[in-house]
Amino acid sequence: MTTLDLAGTDPGLAAAEAAYRQSHRRQLWRRRLLPVAGIAGAIALWAFVIWFFDVKPFIAPSPILVLTTLWTKLDILLLNLLPTAIEAFSGFLLGNIAAIVIATVFVHKKAMEEAFFPVVVLVNTIPVVAKAPILVLLLGNGMEPKIAIAALICFFPTLVNMVRGLESVNPQAMELMRVLSASKTEIFFKLRLRNSLPYLFSALKIAASTAVIGAIVGEWIGSTTGIGALIIQSTYNFDSAMLYATVLVGSAFSVLFFVSIVAVERLVVRWQPANNH
């Protein structure tokens, strides 16, 4: 007999079932409405500050002026978003694939990890604005240095998380695989890789945002197209409305990228408990 059948015969169980469903609906609407309310409150506060202090438009625009600029200059904004999106996505793929491969080598060859992990940490400590000119000199002024910067930013978090995920295998599960005479390849794909997926997707969600940041920062050095170049041009022209609109478009793409990774995670990592927070 199903829970629904039991609920039909037991009034107490039916009431509990109804209360649970109502609570679930409230939680669902809360998760949907609270972010909307937070964004609306922030925009209202922004508009109030501009009005109350009579801030001039070339210093900080009002939300209405930014929305108007978004609408009237949408073609220019999307045209500049395209190269940034290509650079961010290409760097995301390149950096994360390299991190996964190197993490696999580190896990199976401890001497390699001990020798080269300090080098990776050293490279990661170099600020992005310092890496950008070096990569422009090495790779030219096209998309290549922007992709390289995005890849470098994505690389380190994924490497650290992937190494941790591949190593933090349940000892009993590892012993069972050895008792069953599993090969290293079988242990890797059936145990280590599966165990590392939650760690990997945690890093990928961070990389989805940082890849966009890396591409934009790379465009600050001698680029004429892209979100980063448009930010520099708007700043020099004191066009604050265009500056804010450009930042919003870049942020919207970053959020969309992040949400896409979350959606893929839900399809791939099905054995993880749902996060209620």
JSON list of N, CA and C in Angstrom, two decimals, residues 174-220:
[
{"chain": "A", "resi": 174, "resn": "MET", "atom": "N", "xyz": [38.84, 0.77, -1.47]},
{"chain": "A", "resi": 174, "resn": "MET", "atom": "CA", "xyz": [40.09, 0.52, -2.18]},
{"chain": "A", "resi": 174, "resn": "MET", "atom": "C", "xyz": [40.60, -0.90, -1.93]},
{"chain": "A", "resi": 175, "resn": "GLU", "atom": "N", "xyz": [40.50, -1.35, -0.68]},
{"chain": "A", "resi": 175, "resn": "GLU", "atom": "CA", "xyz": [40.93, -2.71, -0.35]},
{"chain": "A", "resi": 175, "resn": "GLU", "atom": "C", "xyz": [40.08, -3.75, -1.06]},
{"chain": "A", "resi": 176, "resn": "LEU", "atom": "N", "xyz": [38.77, -3.47, -1.16]},
{"chain": "A", "resi": 176, "resn": "LEU", "atom": "CA", "xyz": [37.88, -4.40, -1.86]},
{"chain": "A", "resi": 176, "resn": "LEU", "atom": "C", "xyz": [38.24, -4.49, -3.34]},
{"chain": "A", "resi": 177, "resn": "MET", "atom": "N", "xyz": [38.56, -3.36, -3.96]},
{"chain": "A", "resi": 177, "resn": "MET", "atom": "CA", "xyz": [38.96, -3.38, -5.38]},
{"chain": "A", "resi": 177, "resn": "MET", "atom": "C", "xyz": [40.23, -4.20, -5.57]},
{"chain": "A", "resi": 178, "resn": "ARG", "atom": "N", "xyz": [41.16, -4.09, -4.62]},
{"chain": "A", "resi": 178, "resn": "ARG", "atom": "CA", "xyz": [42.40, -4.86, -4.74]},
{"chain": "A", "resi": 178, "resn": "ARG", "atom": "C", "xyz": [42.15, -6.36, -4.53]},
{"chain": "A", "resi": 179, "resn": "VAL", "atom": "N", "xyz": [41.25, -6.67, -3.60]},
{"chain": "A", "resi": 179, "resn": "VAL", "atom": "CA", "xyz": [40.91, -8.09, -3.36]},
{"chain": "A", "resi": 179, "resn": "VAL", "atom": "C", "xyz": [40.28, -8.69, -4.61]},
{"chain": "A", "resi": 180, "resn": "LEU", "atom": "N", "xyz": [39.50, -7.88, -5.33]},
{"chain": "A", "resi": 180, "resn": "LEU", "atom": "CA", "xyz": [38.85, -8.35, -6.55]},
{"chain": "A", "resi": 180, "resn": "LEU", "atom": "C", "xyz": [39.78, -8.28, -7.77]},
{"chain": "A", "resi": 181, "resn": "SER", "atom": "N", "xyz": [41.06, -7.98, -7.53]},
{"chain": "A", "resi": 181, "resn": "SER", "atom": "CA", "xyz": [42.09, -7.94, -8.58]},
{"chain": "A", "resi": 181, "resn": "SER", "atom": "C", "xyz": [41.79, -6.90, -9.64]},
{"chain": "A", "resi": 182, "resn": "ALA", "atom": "N", "xyz": [41.26, -5.75, -9.21]},
{"chain": "A", "resi": 182, "resn": "ALA", "atom": "CA", "xyz": [40.98, -4.67, -10.16]},
{"chain": "A", "resi": 182, "resn": "ALA", "atom": "C", "xyz": [42.28, -4.03, -10.61]},
{"chain": "A", "resi": 183, "resn": "SER", "atom": "N", "xyz": [42.34, -3.68, -11.89]},
{"chain": "A", "resi": 183, "resn": "SER", "atom": "CA", "xyz": [43.52, -3.01, -12.42]},
{"chain": "A", "resi": 183, "resn": "SER", "atom": "C", "xyz": [43.54, -1.55, -11.99]},
{"chain": "A", "resi": 184, "resn": "LYS", "atom": "N", "xyz": [44.67, -0.87, -12.22]},
{"chain": "A", "resi": 184, "resn": "LYS", "atom": "CA", "xyz": [44.76, 0.56, -11.88]},
{"chain": "A", "resi": 184, "resn": "LYS", "atom": "C", "xyz": [43.75, 1.37, -12.68]},
{"chain": "A", "resi": 185, "resn": "THR", "atom": "N", "xyz": [43.54, 0.97, -13.93]},
{"chain": "A", "resi": 185, "resn": "THR", "atom": "CA", "xyz": [42.56, 1.68, -14.76]},
{"chain": "A", "resi": 185, "resn": "THR", "atom": "C", "xyz": [41.16, 1.52, -14.20]},
{"chain": "A", "resi": 186, "resn": "GLU", "atom": "N", "xyz": [40.81, 0.31, -13.79]},
{"chain": "A", "resi": 186, "resn": "GLU", "atom": "CA", "xyz": [39.47, 0.08, -13.21]},
{"chain": "A", "resi": 186, "resn": "GLU", "atom": "C", "xyz": [39.30, 0.82, -11.89]},
{"chain": "A", "resi": 187, "resn": "ILE", "atom": "N", "xyz": [40.34, 0.81, -11.07]},
{"chain": "A", "resi": 187, "resn": "ILE", "atom": "CA", "xyz": [40.28, 1.55, -9.80]},
{"chain": "A", "resi": 187, "resn": "ILE", "atom": "C", "xyz": [40.09, 3.04, -10.05]},
{"chain": "A", "resi": 188, "resn": "PHE", "atom": "N", "xyz": [40.79, 3.55, -11.08]},
{"chain": "A", "resi": 188, "resn": "PHE", "atom": "CA", "xyz": [40.69, 4.98, -11.37]},
{"chain": "A", "resi": 188, "resn": "PHE", "atom": "C", "xyz": [39.29, 5.35, -11.82]},
{"chain": "A", "resi": 189, "resn": "PHE", "atom": "N", "xyz": [38.77, 4.65, -12.82]},
{"chain": "A", "resi": 189, "resn": "PHE", "atom": "CA", "xyz": [37.49, 5.06, -13.41]},
{"chain": "A", "resi": 189, "resn": "PHE", "atom": "C", "xyz": [36.29, 4.67, -12.55]},
{"chain": "A", "resi": 190, "resn": "LYS", "atom": "N", "xyz": [36.36, 3.54, -11.86]},
{"chain": "A", "resi": 190, "resn": "LYS", "atom": "CA", "xyz": [35.20, 3.08, -11.10]},
{"chain": "A", "resi": 190, "resn": "LYS", "atom": "C", "xyz": [35.18, 3.55, -9.65]},
{"chain": "A", "resi": 191, "resn": "LEU", "atom": "N", "xyz": [36.35, 3.98, -9.14]},
{"chain": "A", "resi": 191, "resn": "LEU", "atom": "CA", "xyz": [36.40, 4.38, -7.73]},
{"chain": "A", "resi": 191, "resn": "LEU", "atom": "C", "xyz": [36.93, 5.81, -7.57]},
{"chain": "A", "resi": 192, "resn": "ARG", "atom": "N", "xyz": [38.14, 6.06, -8.02]},
{"chain": "A", "resi": 192, "resn": "ARG", "atom": "CA", "xyz": [38.75, 7.38, -7.79]},
{"chain": "A", "resi": 192, "resn": "ARG", "atom": "C", "xyz": [38.00, 8.49, -8.52]},
{"chain": "A", "resi": 193, "resn": "LEU", "atom": "N", "xyz": [37.73, 8.29, -9.79]},
{"chain": "A", "resi": 193, "resn": "LEU", "atom": "CA", "xyz": [37.09, 9.35, -10.58]},
{"chain": "A", "resi": 193, "resn": "LEU", "atom": "C", "xyz": [35.68, 9.63, -10.07]},
{"chain": "A", "resi": 194, "resn": "ARG", "atom": "N", "xyz": [34.95, 8.58, -9.76]},
{"chain": "A", "resi": 194, "resn": "ARG", "atom": "CA", "xyz": [33.59, 8.77, -9.23]},
{"chain": "A", "resi": 194, "resn": "ARG", "atom": "C", "xyz": [33.62, 9.51, -7.90]},
{"chain": "A", "resi": 195, "resn": "ASN", "atom": "N", "xyz": [34.60, 9.17, -7.06]},
{"chain": "A", "resi": 195, "resn": "ASN", "atom": "CA", "xyz": [34.72, 9.83, -5.76]},
{"chain": "A", "resi": 195, "resn": "ASN", "atom": "C", "xyz": [35.11, 11.30, -5.90]},
{"chain": "A", "resi": 196, "resn": "SER", "atom": "N", "xyz": [35.84, 11.63, -6.97]},
{"chain": "A", "resi": 196, "resn": "SER", "atom": "CA", "xyz": [36.34, 12.99, -7.14]},
{"chain": "A", "resi": 196, "resn": "SER", "atom": "C", "xyz": [35.32, 13.94, -7.78]},
{"chain": "A", "resi": 197, "resn": "LEU", "atom": "N", "xyz": [34.22, 13.43, -8.33]},
{"chain": "A", "resi": 197, "resn": "LEU", "atom": "CA", "xyz": [33.29, 14.29, -9.07]},
{"chain": "A", "resi": 197, "resn": "LEU", "atom": "C", "xyz": [32.71, 15.42, -8.22]},
{"chain": "A", "resi": 198, "resn": "PRO", "atom": "N", "xyz": [32.26, 15.18, -6.97]},
{"chain": "A", "resi": 198, "resn": "PRO", "atom": "CA", "xyz": [31.78, 16.33, -6.18]},
{"chain": "A", "resi": 198, "resn": "PRO", "atom": "C", "xyz": [32.85, 17.40, -5.96]},
{"chain": "A", "resi": 199, "resn": "TYR", "atom": "N", "xyz": [34.09, 16.98, -5.73]},
{"chain": "A", "resi": 199, "resn": "TYR", "atom": "CA", "xyz": [35.19, 17.93, -5.59]},
{"chain": "A", "resi": 199, "resn": "TYR", "atom": "C", "xyz": [35.43, 18.68, -6.90]},
{"chain": "A", "resi": 200, "resn": "LEU", "atom": "N", "xyz": [35.37, 17.94, -8.00]},
{"chain": "A", "resi": 200, "resn": "LEU", "atom": "CA", "xyz": [35.61, 18.55, -9.31]},
{"chain": "A", "resi": 200, "resn": "LEU", "atom": "C", "xyz": [34.56, 19.61, -9.62]},
{"chain": "A", "resi": 201, "resn": "PHE", "atom": "N", "xyz": [33.30, 19.30, -9.38]},
{"chain": "A", "resi": 201, "resn": "PHE", "atom": "CA", "xyz": [32.25, 20.26, -9.71]},
{"chain": "A", "resi": 201, "resn": "PHE", "atom": "C", "xyz": [32.28, 21.47, -8.78]},
{"chain": "A", "resi": 202, "resn": "SER", "atom": "N", "xyz": [32.75, 21.30, -7.56]},
{"chain": "A", "resi": 202, "resn": "SER", "atom": "CA", "xyz": [32.94, 22.46, -6.69]},
{"chain": "A", "resi": 202, "resn": "SER", "atom": "C", "xyz": [33.95, 23.42, -7.30]},
{"chain": "A", "resi": 203, "resn": "ALA", "atom": "N", "xyz": [35.02, 22.86, -7.86]},
{"chain": "A", "resi": 203, "resn": "ALA", "atom": "CA", "xyz": [36.03, 23.69, -8.51]},
{"chain": "A", "resi": 203, "resn": "ALA", "atom": "C", "xyz": [35.52, 24.28, -9.81]},
{"chain": "A", "resi": 204, "resn": "LEU", "atom": "N", "xyz": [34.75, 23.51, -10.56]},
{"chain": "A", "resi": 204, "resn": "LEU", "atom": "CA", "xyz": [34.23, 24.00, -11.84]},
{"chain": "A", "resi": 204, "resn": "LEU", "atom": "C", "xyz": [33.29, 25.18, -11.65]},
{"chain": "A", "resi": 205, "resn": "LYS", "atom": "N", "xyz": [32.52, 25.16, -10.57]},
{"chain": "A", "resi": 205, "resn": "LYS", "atom": "CA", "xyz": [31.62, 26.30, -10.30]},
{"chain": "A", "resi": 205, "resn": "LYS", "atom": "C", "xyz": [32.41, 27.56, -9.99]},
{"chain": "A", "resi": 206, "resn": "ILE", "atom": "N", "xyz": [33.54, 27.41, -9.31]},
{"chain": "A", "resi": 206, "resn": "ILE", "atom": "CA", "xyz": [34.41, 28.56, -9.08]},
{"chain": "A", "resi": 206, "resn": "ILE", "atom": "C", "xyz": [35.04, 29.00, -10.40]},
{"chain": "A", "resi": 207, "resn": "ALA", "atom": "N", "xyz": [35.51, 28.04, -11.19]},
{"chain": "A", "resi": 207, "resn": "ALA", "atom": "CA", "xyz": [36.18, 28.35, -12.45]},
{"chain": "A", "resi": 207, "resn": "ALA", "atom": "C", "xyz": [35.24, 29.01, -13.45]},
{"chain": "A", "resi": 208, "resn": "ALA", "atom": "N", "xyz": [33.95, 28.69, -13.40]},
{"chain": "A", "resi": 208, "resn": "ALA", "atom": "CA", "xyz": [32.99, 29.30, -14.33]},
{"chain": "A", "resi": 208, "resn": "ALA", "atom": "C", "xyz": [32.97, 30.81, -14.18]},
{"chain": "A", "resi": 209, "resn": "SER", "atom": "N", "xyz": [33.10, 31.30, -12.95]},
{"chain": "A", "resi": 209, "resn": "SER", "atom": "CA", "xyz": [33.12, 32.75, -12.73]},
{"chain": "A", "resi": 209, "resn": "SER", "atom": "C", "xyz": [34.51, 33.34, -12.97]},
{"chain": "A", "resi": 210, "resn": "THR", "atom": "N", "xyz": [35.53, 32.66, -12.49]},
{"chain": "A", "resi": 210, "resn": "THR", "atom": "CA", "xyz": [36.89, 33.21, -12.62]},
{"chain": "A", "resi": 210, "resn": "THR", "atom": "C", "xyz": [37.38, 33.21, -14.06]},
{"chain": "A", "resi": 211, "resn": "ALA", "atom": "N", "xyz": [36.87, 32.30, -14.90]},
{"chain": "A", "resi": 211, "resn": "ALA", "atom": "CA", "xyz": [37.27, 32.29, -16.30]},
{"chain": "A", "resi": 211, "resn": "ALA", "atom": "C", "xyz": [36.82, 33.57, -16.99]},
{"chain": "A", "resi": 212, "resn": "VAL", "atom": "N", "xyz": [35.62, 34.03, -16.67]},
{"chain": "A", "resi": 212, "resn": "VAL", "atom": "CA", "xyz": [35.11, 35.28, -17.25]},
{"chain": "A", "resi": 212, "resn": "VAL", "atom": "C", "xyz": [35.96, 36.45, -16.76]},
{"chain": "A", "resi": 213, "resn": "ILE", "atom": "N", "xyz": [36.29, 36.44, -15.47]},
{"chain": "A", "resi": 213, "resn": "ILE", "atom": "CA", "xyz": [37.15, 37.50, -14.92]},
{"chain": "A", "resi": 213, "resn": "ILE", "atom": "C", "xyz": [38.50, 37.52, -15.62]},
{"chain": "A", "resi": 214, "resn": "GLY", "atom": "N", "xyz": [39.09, 36.35, -15.83]},
{"chain": "A", "resi": 214, "resn": "GLY", "atom": "CA", "xyz": [40.38, 36.27, -16.50]},
{"chain": "A", "resi": 214, "resn": "GLY", "atom": "C", "xyz": [40.33, 36.80, -17.92]},
{"chain": "A", "resi": 215, "resn": "ALA", "atom": "N", "xyz": [39.27, 36.45, -18.66]},
{"chain": "A", "resi": 215, "resn": "ALA", "atom": "CA", "xyz": [39.13, 36.94, -20.03]},
{"chain": "A", "resi": 215, "resn": "ALA", "atom": "C", "xyz": [38.99, 38.46, -20.05]},
{"chain": "A", "resi": 216, "resn": "ILE", "atom": "N", "xyz": [38.21, 39.00, -19.13]},
{"chain": "A", "resi": 216, "resn": "ILE", "atom": "CA", "xyz": [38.01, 40.46, -19.08]},
{"chain": "A", "resi": 216, "resn": "ILE", "atom": "C", "xyz": [39.31, 41.18, -18.72]},
{"chain": "A", "resi": 217, "resn": "VAL", "atom": "N", "xyz": [40.03, 40.66, -17.73]},
{"chain": "A", "resi": 217, "resn": "VAL", "atom": "CA", "xyz": [41.31, 41.27, -17.35]},
{"chain": "A", "resi": 217, "resn": "VAL", "atom": "C", "xyz": [42.30, 41.22, -18.51]},
{"chain": "A", "resi": 218, "resn": "GLY", "atom": "N", "xyz": [42.31, 40.09, -19.22]},
{"chain": "A", "resi": 218, "resn": "GLY", "atom": "CA", "xyz": [43.20, 39.98, -20.38]},
{"chain": "A", "resi": 218, "resn": "GLY", "atom": "C", "xyz": [42.89, 41.00, -21.45]},
{"chain": "A", "resi": 219, "resn": "GLU", "atom": "N", "xyz": [41.63, 41.36, -21.60]},
{"chain": "A", "resi": 219, "resn": "GLU", "atom": "CA", "xyz": [41.22, 42.34, -22.62]},
{"chain": "A", "resi": 219, "resn": "GLU", "atom": "C", "xyz": [41.62, 43.76, -22.24]},
{"chain": "A", "resi": 220, "resn": "TRP", "atom": "N", "xyz": [41.99, 43.98, -20.99]},
{"chain": "A", "resi": 220, "resn": "TRP", "atom": "CA", "xyz": [42.44, 45.31, -20.60]},
{"chain": "A", "resi": 220, "resn": "TRP", "atom": "C", "xyz": [43.80, 45.68, -21.21]}
]
